[in-house]
XYZ file of C-alpha atoms in Angstrom:
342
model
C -27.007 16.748 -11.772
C -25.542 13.689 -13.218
C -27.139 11.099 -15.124
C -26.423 7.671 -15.803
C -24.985 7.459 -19.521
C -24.648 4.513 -22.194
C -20.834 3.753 -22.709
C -19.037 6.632 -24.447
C -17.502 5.980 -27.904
C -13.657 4.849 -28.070
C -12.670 8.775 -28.967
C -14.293 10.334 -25.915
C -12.912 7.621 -23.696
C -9.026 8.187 -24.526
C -10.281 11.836 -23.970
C -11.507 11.081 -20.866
C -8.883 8.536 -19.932
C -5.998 11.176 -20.557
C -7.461 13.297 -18.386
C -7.118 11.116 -15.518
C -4.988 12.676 -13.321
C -7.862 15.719 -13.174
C -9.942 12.686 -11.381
C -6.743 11.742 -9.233
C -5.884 15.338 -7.892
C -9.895 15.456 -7.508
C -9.632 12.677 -4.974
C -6.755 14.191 -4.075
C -8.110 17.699 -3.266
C -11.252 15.844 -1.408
C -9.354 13.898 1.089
C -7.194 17.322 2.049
C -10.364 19.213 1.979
C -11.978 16.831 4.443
C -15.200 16.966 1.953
C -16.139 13.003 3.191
C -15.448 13.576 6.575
C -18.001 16.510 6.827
C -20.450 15.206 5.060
C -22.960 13.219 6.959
C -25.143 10.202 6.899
C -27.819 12.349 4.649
C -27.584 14.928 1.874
C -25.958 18.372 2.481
C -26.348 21.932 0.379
C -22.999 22.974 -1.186
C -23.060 25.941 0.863
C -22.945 24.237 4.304
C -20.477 21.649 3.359
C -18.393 24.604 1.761
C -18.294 26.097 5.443
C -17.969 22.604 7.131
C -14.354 22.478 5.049
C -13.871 25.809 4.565
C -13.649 26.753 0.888
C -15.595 28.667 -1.939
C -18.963 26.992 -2.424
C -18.614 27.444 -6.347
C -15.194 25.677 -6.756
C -16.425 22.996 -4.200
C -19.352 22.221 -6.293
C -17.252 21.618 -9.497
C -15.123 19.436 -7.650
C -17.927 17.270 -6.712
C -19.520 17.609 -9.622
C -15.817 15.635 -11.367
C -16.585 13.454 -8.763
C -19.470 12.277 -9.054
C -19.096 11.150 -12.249
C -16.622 8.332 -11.030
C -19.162 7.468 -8.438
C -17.707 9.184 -5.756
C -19.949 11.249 -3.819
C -23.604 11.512 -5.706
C -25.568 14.491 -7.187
C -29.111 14.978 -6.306
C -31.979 16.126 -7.998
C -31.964 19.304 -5.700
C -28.486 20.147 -6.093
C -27.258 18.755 -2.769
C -24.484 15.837 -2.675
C -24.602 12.574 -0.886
C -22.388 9.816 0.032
C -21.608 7.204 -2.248
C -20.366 2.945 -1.478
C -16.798 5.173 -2.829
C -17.191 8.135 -0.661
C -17.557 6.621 2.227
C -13.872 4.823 2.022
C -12.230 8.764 2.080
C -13.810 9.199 5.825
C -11.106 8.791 8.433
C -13.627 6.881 10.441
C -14.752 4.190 8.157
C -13.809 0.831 8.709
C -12.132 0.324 5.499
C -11.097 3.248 4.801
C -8.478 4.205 1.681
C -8.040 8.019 2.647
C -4.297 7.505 3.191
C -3.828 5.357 0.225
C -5.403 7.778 -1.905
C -3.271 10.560 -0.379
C 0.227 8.153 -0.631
C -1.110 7.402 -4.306
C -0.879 11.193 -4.989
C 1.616 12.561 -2.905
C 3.907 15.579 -4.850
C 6.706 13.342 -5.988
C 4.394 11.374 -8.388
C 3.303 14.256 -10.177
C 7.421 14.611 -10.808
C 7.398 11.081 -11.542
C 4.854 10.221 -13.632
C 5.859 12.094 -17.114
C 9.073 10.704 -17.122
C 7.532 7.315 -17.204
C 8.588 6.736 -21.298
C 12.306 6.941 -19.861
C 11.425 4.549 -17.247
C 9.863 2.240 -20.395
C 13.371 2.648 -22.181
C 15.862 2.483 -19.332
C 13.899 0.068 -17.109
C 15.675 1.937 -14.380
C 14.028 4.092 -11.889
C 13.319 8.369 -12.140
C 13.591 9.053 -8.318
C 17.327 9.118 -7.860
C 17.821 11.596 -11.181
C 15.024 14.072 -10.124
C 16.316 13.909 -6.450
C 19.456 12.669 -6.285
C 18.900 10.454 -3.599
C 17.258 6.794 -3.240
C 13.940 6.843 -2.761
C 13.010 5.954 0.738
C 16.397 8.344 1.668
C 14.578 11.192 0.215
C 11.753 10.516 1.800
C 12.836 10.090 5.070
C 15.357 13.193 4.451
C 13.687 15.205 2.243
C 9.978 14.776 2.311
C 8.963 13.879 6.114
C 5.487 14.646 5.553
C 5.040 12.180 2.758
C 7.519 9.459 4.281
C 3.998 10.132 7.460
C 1.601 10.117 4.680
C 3.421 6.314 3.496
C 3.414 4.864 6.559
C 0.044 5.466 7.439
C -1.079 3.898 3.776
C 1.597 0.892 5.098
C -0.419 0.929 8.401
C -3.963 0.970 6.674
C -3.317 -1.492 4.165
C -1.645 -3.896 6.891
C -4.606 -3.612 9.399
C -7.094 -4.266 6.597
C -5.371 -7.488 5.346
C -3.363 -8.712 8.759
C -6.662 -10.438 9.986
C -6.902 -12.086 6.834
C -3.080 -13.334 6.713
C -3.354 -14.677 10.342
C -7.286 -16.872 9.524
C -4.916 -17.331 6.570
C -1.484 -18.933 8.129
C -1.629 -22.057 10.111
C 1.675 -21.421 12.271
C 0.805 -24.657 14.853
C 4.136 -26.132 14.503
C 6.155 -23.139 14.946
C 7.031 -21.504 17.986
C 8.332 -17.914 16.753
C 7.440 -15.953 13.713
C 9.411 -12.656 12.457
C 7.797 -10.126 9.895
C 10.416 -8.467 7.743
C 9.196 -5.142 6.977
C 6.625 -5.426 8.425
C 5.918 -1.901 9.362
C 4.089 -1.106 12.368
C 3.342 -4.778 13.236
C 0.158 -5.267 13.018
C 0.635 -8.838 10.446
C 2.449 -10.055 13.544
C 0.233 -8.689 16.262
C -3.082 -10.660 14.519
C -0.296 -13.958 14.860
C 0.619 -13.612 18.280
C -3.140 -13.101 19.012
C -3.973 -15.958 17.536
C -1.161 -18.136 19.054
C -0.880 -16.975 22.652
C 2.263 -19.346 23.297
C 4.205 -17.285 20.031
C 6.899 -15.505 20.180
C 7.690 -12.437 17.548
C 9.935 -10.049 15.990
C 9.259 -7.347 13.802
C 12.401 -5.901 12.067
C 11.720 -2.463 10.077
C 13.341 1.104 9.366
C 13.918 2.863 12.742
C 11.336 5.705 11.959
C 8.901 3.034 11.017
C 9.415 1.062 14.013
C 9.470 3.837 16.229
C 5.922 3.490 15.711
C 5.383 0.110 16.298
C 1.724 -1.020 17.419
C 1.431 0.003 21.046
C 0.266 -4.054 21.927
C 4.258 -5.048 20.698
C 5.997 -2.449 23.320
C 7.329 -3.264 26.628
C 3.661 -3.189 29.006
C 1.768 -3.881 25.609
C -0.040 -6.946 25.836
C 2.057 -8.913 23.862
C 5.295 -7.139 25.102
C 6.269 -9.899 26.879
C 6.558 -12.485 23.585
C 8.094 -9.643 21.679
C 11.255 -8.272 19.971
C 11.618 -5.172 18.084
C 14.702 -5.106 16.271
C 15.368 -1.321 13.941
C 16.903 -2.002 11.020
C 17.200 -2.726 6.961
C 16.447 -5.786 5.725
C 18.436 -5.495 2.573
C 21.596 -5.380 4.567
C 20.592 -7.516 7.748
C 18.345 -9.831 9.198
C 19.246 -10.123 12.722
C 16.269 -12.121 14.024
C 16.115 -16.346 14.438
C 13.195 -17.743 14.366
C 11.165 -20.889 12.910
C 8.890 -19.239 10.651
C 9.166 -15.735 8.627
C 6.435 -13.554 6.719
C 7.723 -11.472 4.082
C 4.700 -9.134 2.883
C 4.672 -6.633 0.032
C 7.811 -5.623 0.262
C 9.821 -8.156 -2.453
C 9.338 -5.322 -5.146
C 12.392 -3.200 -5.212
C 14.888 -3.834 -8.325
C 16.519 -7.619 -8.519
C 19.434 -6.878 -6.534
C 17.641 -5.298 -3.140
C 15.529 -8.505 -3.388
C 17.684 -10.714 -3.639
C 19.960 -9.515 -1.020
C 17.116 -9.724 1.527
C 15.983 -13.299 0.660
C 19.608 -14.030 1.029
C 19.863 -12.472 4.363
C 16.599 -14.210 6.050
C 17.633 -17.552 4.862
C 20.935 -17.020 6.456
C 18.802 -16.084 9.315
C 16.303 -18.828 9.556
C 18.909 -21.292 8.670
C 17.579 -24.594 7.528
C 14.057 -25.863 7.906
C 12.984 -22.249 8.434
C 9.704 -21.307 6.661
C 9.638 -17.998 4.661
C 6.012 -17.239 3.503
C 6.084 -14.257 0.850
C 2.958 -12.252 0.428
C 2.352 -10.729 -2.489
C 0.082 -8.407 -4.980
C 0.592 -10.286 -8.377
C -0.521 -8.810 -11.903
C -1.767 -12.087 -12.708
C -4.365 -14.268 -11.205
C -6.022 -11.241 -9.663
C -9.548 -9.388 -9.939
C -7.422 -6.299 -9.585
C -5.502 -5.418 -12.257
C -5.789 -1.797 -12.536
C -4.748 -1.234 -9.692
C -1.718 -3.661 -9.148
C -0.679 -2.991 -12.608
C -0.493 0.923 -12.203
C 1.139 -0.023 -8.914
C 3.815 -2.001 -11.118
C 4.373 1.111 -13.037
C 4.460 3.380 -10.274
C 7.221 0.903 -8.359
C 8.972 1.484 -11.776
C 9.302 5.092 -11.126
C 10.343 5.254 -7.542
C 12.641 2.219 -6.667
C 12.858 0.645 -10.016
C 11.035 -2.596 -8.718
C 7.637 -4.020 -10.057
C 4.894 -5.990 -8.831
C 5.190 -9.561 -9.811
C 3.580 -12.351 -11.534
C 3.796 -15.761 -10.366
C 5.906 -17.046 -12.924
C 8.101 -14.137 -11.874
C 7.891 -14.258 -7.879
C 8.426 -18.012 -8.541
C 11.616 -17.548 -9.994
C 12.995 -15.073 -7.591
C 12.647 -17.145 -5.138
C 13.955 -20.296 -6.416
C 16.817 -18.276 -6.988
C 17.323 -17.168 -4.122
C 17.543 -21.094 -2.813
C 14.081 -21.539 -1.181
C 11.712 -24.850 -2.017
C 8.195 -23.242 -2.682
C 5.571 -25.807 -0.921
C 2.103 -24.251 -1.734
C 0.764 -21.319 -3.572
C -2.597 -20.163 -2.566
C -4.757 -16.676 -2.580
C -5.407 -14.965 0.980
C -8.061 -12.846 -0.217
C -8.957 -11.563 -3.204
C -5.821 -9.276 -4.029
C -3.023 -11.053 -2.082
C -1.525 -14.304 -3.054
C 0.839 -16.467 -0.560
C 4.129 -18.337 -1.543
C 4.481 -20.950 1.458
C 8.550 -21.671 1.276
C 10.953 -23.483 2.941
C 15.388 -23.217 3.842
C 16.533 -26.399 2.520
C 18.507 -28.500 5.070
């Protein structure tokens, strides 16, 4: 059983923090394992959630024994494990759930990536294309279907948990069409047209993404009607007019891939459009573990990196736009209200 401890000295914490991925392929191994799923509201002998999942009782308890001392999944005093606040977010059911994140966070090609991060550091350029020889999403797509699935569904979960908040969020009153620009499935765009039933959309994305667009965009959906899903890159296109755009999570490739696309949906919008970027920042955030070993992982696959405002300022500036407003959405995502200059 584990018991609650008083902070560990500086020694045994670098121990323990270099042994972090052991608590990452833990997670990992949980979420493919199904452990959270299985387990039910109360506690549950090793032995029965061993054949719930179907592995060795033994090995299963060590795993959640690792776990548990994160907080994920608790110990009791008898030797059975319960649910945890942390748990819980690995069920496929739950609400809030992070079970594809954590899977996308650990998918094969980081465990390539990840020790050549000191080259990373001294070229600034990205690992991907060396180890694979192919851009990232192109190996994906090509190479690695299963995790470009695995990606998409993080893309989808992330977007449903925060696409509410963007649309209480946005006040799109004076427009009459909005376009999301990588916006994946569409569900950022879905929450707008909900909320504005005289809208009009687009959603422009990868074919294989959009190929799975939200069912409530497609011809008979219930926004079909007010809808236009257009396949395609937004780093060489933007072949959608409309008054306002919304540009989330996605300005964090390398300098050049961002640029180009800011280019292209200004050329779109034309002047007086309104480009809202949403962003994770490392600054200005309760967050910053996670969005700064996001940056570093974005260093490793496409070269890009999360931005600061100072930096996502600049970039867009740059690009040509007039930046009205900056203001948080929630708690990890920050908006940059813009406009086309006449």
């Amino acid at each position: 059983m584990t018991t609650a401890q008083t902070a560990p000295p500086p020694s045994m914490r670098l121990r323990e923090l270099v042994f972090g991925a052991a608590c990452a392929a833990a997670l990992r191994a949980a979420v493919r394992l199904g452990v959270a799923d299985a387990l039910g509201d109360g506690p549950m002998a090793v032995e029965d959630l061993a054949g719930a999942v179907k592995a060795e009782p033994r090995p299963l308890r060590r795993l959640l024994r690792a776990l548990s001392c994160y907080g994920v999944f608790a110990e009791r005093p008898d030797g059975t494990f319960a649910h945890t606040d942390m748990s819980r977010l690995l069920r496929e059911d739950d609400p809030h759930s992070l079970r594809n994140i954590s899977l996308w966070c650990t998918e094969p090609w980081t465990w390539d990536a990840w020790p050549r991060l000191d080259e990373a550091v001294r070229t600034g350029r990205n690992v991907v294309e060396e180890l694979y020889g192919k851009e990232f999403f192109v190996y994906l797509n090509e190479d690695a279907p299963e995790s470009a699935d695995v990606f998409n569904r993080a893309m989808t979960t992330s977007s449903v948990q925060s696409a509410r908040d963007v649309a209480d969020f946005l006040d799109l009153s004076g427009s009459s069409s909005v376009a999301d620009i990588g916006g994946g499935q569409g569900r950022v765009v879905a929450s707008l047209l909900e909320k504005y039933p005289s809208m009009h959309g687009a959603l422009l994305d990868l074919p294989r993404v959009v190929d799975n667009a939200d069912p409530r965009l497609r011809v008979g959906g219930e926004f079909g009607d007010r809808m236009r899903i257009v396949a395609g890159d937004c780093r060489v296109a933007v072949p959608i007019r409309a008054d306002a755009y919304i540009i989330k999570n996605i300005l964090e490739w390398d300098d050049d891939s961002t640029a180009r696309t800011l280019r292209n949906v200004i050329e779109a919008g034309g002047p007086g459009a309104r480009v809202v970027v949403i962003e994770n920042l490392v600054d200005d955030t309760p967050s910053m573990r996670f969005s700064t070993a996001m940056d570093l992982l974005l260093l490793l696959n496409v070269g890009g990196a999360k931005h600061t405002t100072e930096s996502m300022t600049r970039r867009l500036t740059d690009a040509g736009l007039v930046i009205g407003d900056v203001r948080p959405v929630n708690p990890y995502l920050h908006a940059f209200d813009c406009t086309v200059p006449g």
